[in-house]
GROMACS .gro file of C-alpha atoms in nm:
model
  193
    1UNK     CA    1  -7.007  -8.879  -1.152
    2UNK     CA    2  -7.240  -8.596  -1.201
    3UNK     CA    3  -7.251  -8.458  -0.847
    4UNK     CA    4  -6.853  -8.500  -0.840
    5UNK     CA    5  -6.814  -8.270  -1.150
    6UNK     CA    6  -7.100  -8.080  -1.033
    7UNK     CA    7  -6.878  -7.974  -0.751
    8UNK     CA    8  -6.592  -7.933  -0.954
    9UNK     CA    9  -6.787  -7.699  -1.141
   10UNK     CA   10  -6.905  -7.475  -0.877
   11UNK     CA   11  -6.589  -7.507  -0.657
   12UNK     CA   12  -6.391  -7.333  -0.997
   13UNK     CA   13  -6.639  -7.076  -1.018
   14UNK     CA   14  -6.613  -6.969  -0.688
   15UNK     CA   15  -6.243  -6.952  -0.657
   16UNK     CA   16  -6.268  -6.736  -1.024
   17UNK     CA   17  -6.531  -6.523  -0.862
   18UNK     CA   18  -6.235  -6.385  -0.613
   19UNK     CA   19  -6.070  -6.240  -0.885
   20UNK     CA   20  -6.154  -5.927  -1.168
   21UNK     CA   21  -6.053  -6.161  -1.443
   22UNK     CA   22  -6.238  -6.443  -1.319
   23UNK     CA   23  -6.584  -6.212  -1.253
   24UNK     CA   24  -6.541  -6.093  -1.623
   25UNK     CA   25  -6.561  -6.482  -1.722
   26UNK     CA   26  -6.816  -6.585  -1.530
   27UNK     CA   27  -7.014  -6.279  -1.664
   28UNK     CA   28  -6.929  -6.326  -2.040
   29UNK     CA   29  -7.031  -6.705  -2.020
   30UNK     CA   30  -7.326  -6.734  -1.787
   31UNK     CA   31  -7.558  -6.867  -2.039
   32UNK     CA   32  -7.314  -7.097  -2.188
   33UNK     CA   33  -7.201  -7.225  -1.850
   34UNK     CA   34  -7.542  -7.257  -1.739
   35UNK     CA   35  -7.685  -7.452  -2.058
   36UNK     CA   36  -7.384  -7.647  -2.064
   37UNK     CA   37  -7.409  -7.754  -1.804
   38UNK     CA   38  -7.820  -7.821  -1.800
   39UNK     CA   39  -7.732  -8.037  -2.153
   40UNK     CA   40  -7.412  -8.232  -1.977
   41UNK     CA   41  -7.656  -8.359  -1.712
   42UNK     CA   42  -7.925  -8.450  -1.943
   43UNK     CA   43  -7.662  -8.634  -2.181
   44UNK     CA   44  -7.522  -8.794  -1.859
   45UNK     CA   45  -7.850  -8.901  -1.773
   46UNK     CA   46  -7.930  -9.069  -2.092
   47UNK     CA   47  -7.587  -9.269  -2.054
   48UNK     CA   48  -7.741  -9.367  -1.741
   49UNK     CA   49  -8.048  -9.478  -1.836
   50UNK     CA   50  -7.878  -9.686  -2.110
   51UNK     CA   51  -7.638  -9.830  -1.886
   52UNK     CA   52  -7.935  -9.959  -1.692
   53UNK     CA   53  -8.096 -10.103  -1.973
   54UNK     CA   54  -7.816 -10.302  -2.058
   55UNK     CA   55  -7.746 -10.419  -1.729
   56UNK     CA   56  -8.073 -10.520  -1.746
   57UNK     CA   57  -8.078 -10.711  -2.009
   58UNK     CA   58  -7.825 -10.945  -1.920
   59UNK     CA   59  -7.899 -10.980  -1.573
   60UNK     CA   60  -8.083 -11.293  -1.522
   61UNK     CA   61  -8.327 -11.130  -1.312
   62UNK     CA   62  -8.343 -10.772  -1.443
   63UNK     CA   63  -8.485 -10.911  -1.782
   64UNK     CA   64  -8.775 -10.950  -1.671
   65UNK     CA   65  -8.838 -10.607  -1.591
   66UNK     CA   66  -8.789 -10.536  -1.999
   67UNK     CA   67  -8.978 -10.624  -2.289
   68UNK     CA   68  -9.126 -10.900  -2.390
   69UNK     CA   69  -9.182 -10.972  -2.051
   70UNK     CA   70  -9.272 -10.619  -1.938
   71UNK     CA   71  -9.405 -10.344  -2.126
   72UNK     CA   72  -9.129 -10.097  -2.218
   73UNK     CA   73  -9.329  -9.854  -2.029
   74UNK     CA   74  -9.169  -9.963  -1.683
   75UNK     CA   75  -8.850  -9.908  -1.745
   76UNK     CA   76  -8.906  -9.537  -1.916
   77UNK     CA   77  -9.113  -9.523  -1.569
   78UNK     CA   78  -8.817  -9.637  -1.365
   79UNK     CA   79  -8.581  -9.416  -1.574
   80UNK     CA   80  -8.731  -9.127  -1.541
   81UNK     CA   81  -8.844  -9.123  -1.192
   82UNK     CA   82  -8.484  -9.234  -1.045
   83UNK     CA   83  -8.229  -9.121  -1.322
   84UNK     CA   84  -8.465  -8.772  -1.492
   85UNK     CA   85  -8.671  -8.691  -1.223
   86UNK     CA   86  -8.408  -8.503  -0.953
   87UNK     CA   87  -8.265  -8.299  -1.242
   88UNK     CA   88  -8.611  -8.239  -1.388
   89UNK     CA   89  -8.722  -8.064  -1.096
   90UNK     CA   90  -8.446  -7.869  -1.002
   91UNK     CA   91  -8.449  -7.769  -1.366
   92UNK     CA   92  -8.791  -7.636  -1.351
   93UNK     CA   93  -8.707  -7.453  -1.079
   94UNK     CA   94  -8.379  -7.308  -1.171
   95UNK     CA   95  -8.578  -7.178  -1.515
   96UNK     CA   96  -8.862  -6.998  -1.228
   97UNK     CA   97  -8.524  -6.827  -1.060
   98UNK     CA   98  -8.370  -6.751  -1.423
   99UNK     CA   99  -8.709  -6.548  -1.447
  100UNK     CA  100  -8.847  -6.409  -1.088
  101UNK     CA  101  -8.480  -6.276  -1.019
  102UNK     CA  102  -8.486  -5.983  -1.286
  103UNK     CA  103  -8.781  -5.927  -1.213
  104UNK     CA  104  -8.735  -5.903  -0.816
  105UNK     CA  105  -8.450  -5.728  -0.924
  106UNK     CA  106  -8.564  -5.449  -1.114
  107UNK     CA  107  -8.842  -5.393  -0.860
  108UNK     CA  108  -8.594  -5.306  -0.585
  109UNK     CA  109  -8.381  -5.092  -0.877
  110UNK     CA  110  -8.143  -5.302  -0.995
  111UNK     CA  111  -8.049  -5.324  -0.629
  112UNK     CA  112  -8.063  -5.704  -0.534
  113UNK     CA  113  -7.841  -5.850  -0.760
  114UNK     CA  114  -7.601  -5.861  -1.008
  115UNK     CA  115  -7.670  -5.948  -1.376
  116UNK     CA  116  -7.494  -6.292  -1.396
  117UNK     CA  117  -7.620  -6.356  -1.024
  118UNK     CA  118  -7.936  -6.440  -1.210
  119UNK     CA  119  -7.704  -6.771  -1.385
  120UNK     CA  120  -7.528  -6.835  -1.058
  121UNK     CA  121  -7.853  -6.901  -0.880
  122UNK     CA  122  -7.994  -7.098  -1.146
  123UNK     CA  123  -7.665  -7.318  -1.176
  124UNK     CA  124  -7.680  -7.398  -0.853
  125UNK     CA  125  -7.996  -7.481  -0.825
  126UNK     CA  126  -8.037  -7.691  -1.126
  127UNK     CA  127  -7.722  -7.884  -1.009
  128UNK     CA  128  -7.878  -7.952  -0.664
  129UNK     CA  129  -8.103  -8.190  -0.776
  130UNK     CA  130  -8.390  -8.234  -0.592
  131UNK     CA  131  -8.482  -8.252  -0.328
  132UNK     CA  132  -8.158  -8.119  -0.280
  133UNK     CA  133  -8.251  -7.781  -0.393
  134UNK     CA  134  -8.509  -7.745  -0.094
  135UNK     CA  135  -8.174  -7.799   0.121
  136UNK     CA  136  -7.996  -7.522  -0.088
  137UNK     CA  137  -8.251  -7.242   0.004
  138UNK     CA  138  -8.274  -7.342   0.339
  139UNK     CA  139  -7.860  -7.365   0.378
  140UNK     CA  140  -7.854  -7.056   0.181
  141UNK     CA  141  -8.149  -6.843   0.416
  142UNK     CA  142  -7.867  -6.972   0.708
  143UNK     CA  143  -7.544  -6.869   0.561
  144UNK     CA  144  -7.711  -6.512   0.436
  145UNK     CA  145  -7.836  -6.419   0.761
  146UNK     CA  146  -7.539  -6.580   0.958
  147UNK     CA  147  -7.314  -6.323   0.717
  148UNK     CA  148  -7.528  -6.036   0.734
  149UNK     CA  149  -7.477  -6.063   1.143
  150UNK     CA  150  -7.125  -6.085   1.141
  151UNK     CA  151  -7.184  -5.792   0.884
  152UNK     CA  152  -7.374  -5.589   1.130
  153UNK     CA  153  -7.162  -5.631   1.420
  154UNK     CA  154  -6.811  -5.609   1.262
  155UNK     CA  155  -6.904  -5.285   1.039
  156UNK     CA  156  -7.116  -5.176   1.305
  157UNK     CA  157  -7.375  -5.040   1.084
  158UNK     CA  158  -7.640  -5.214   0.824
  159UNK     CA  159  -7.485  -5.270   0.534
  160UNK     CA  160  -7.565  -5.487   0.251
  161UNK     CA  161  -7.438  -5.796   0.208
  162UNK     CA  162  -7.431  -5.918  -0.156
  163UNK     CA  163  -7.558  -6.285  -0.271
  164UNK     CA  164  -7.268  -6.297  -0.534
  165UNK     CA  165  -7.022  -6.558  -0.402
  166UNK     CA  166  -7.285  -6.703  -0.140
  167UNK     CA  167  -7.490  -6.915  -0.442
  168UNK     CA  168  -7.192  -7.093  -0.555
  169UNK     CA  169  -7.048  -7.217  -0.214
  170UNK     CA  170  -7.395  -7.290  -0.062
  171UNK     CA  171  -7.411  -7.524  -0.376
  172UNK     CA  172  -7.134  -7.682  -0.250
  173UNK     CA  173  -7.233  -7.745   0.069
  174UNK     CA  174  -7.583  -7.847  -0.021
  175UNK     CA  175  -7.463  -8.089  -0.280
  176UNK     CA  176  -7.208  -8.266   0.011
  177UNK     CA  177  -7.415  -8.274   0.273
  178UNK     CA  178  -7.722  -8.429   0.013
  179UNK     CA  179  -7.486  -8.689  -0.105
  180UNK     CA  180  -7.290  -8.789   0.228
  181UNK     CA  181  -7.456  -8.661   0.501
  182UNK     CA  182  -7.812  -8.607   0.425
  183UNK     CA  183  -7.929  -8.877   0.113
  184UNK     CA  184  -7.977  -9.162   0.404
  185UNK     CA  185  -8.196  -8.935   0.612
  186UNK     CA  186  -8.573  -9.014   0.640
  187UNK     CA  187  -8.687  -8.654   0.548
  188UNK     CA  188  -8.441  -8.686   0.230
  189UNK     CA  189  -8.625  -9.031   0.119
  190UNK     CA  190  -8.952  -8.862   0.224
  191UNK     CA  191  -8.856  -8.559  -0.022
  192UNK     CA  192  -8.709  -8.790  -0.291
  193UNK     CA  193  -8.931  -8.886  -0.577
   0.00000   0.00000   0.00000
């Protein structure tokens, strides 16, 4: 459910980002987009969690994993290493993005990136997961330097090729090949917590 609306989310986005009105939106509500978003998928992942405990608790095997047979501390472990843990991370690292861009940024004189570019990235990042996020740089690295070729060789000159609608539609592609193509992979389950 999460990585469903999580591409609903960033699929909208990018189709807004084609047009003035839709730029002006994403640019007045980049926090709130961002942050609801980060709170959805915590919520979401409390449901989970509780779901799981309640399943659980009826099954005739899975109550034995809860107390008074276990201590409660297994299941918070299990909970937050397979339902908190891929969010967790990505959120950490969205937050180091939300702060290194401006700062990359106004190095290079306000240059690099746009000032909601810094909410883009960090959206889809955070909704990666991980290790999914390791995928998105990687995919994005790709895509950047695959566009600034076909840059180069139709404008035939450097020019600069802006991140802007690149962050959201990486996301997408990150997030469908980590859930369909990539989540049975060794080096996924390697990467996975």
């Amino acid at each position: 459910m999460a990585v469903l609306a999580s591409l609903v989310l960033l699929t909208v986005l990018f189709i807004k980002s084609f047009t003035k009105s839709g730029r002006l939106f994403i640019s007045d509500n980049r926090k709130t987009i961002y942050w609801l978003s980060v709170t959805t998928i915590f919520i979401y992942s409390f449901y989970i969690a509780y779901q799981q405990y309640d399943v659980w608790s009826f099954g005739s095997m899975g109550k034995y994993f809860l107390p008074p047979y276990t201590d409660i501390s297994y299941f918070l472990f299990y909970s937050l290493t397979k339902t908190f843990a891929p969010y967790l991370i990505s959120f950490v690292i969205s937050l180091a993005l939300l702060k290194g861009l401006p700062v990359l940024n106004r190095r290079y004189g306000n240059n690099l990136f746009e000032e909601e570019e810094y909410y883009l990235a960090a959206l889809s990042i955070f909704l990666t997961g991980h290790p999914g996020w390791i995928f998105y740089f990687l995919i994005l690295v790709v895509v950047y330097l695959l566009a600034h070729l076909y840059s180069l060789f139709k404008e035939k000159k450097q020019a600069r090729v802006p991140l802007y609608r690149l962050w959201l539609i990486v996301a997408v592609i990150s997030i469908f090949l980590g859930s369909y193509a990539l989540s049975s992979t060794s080096l996924w389950l390697l990467l996975k917590i």
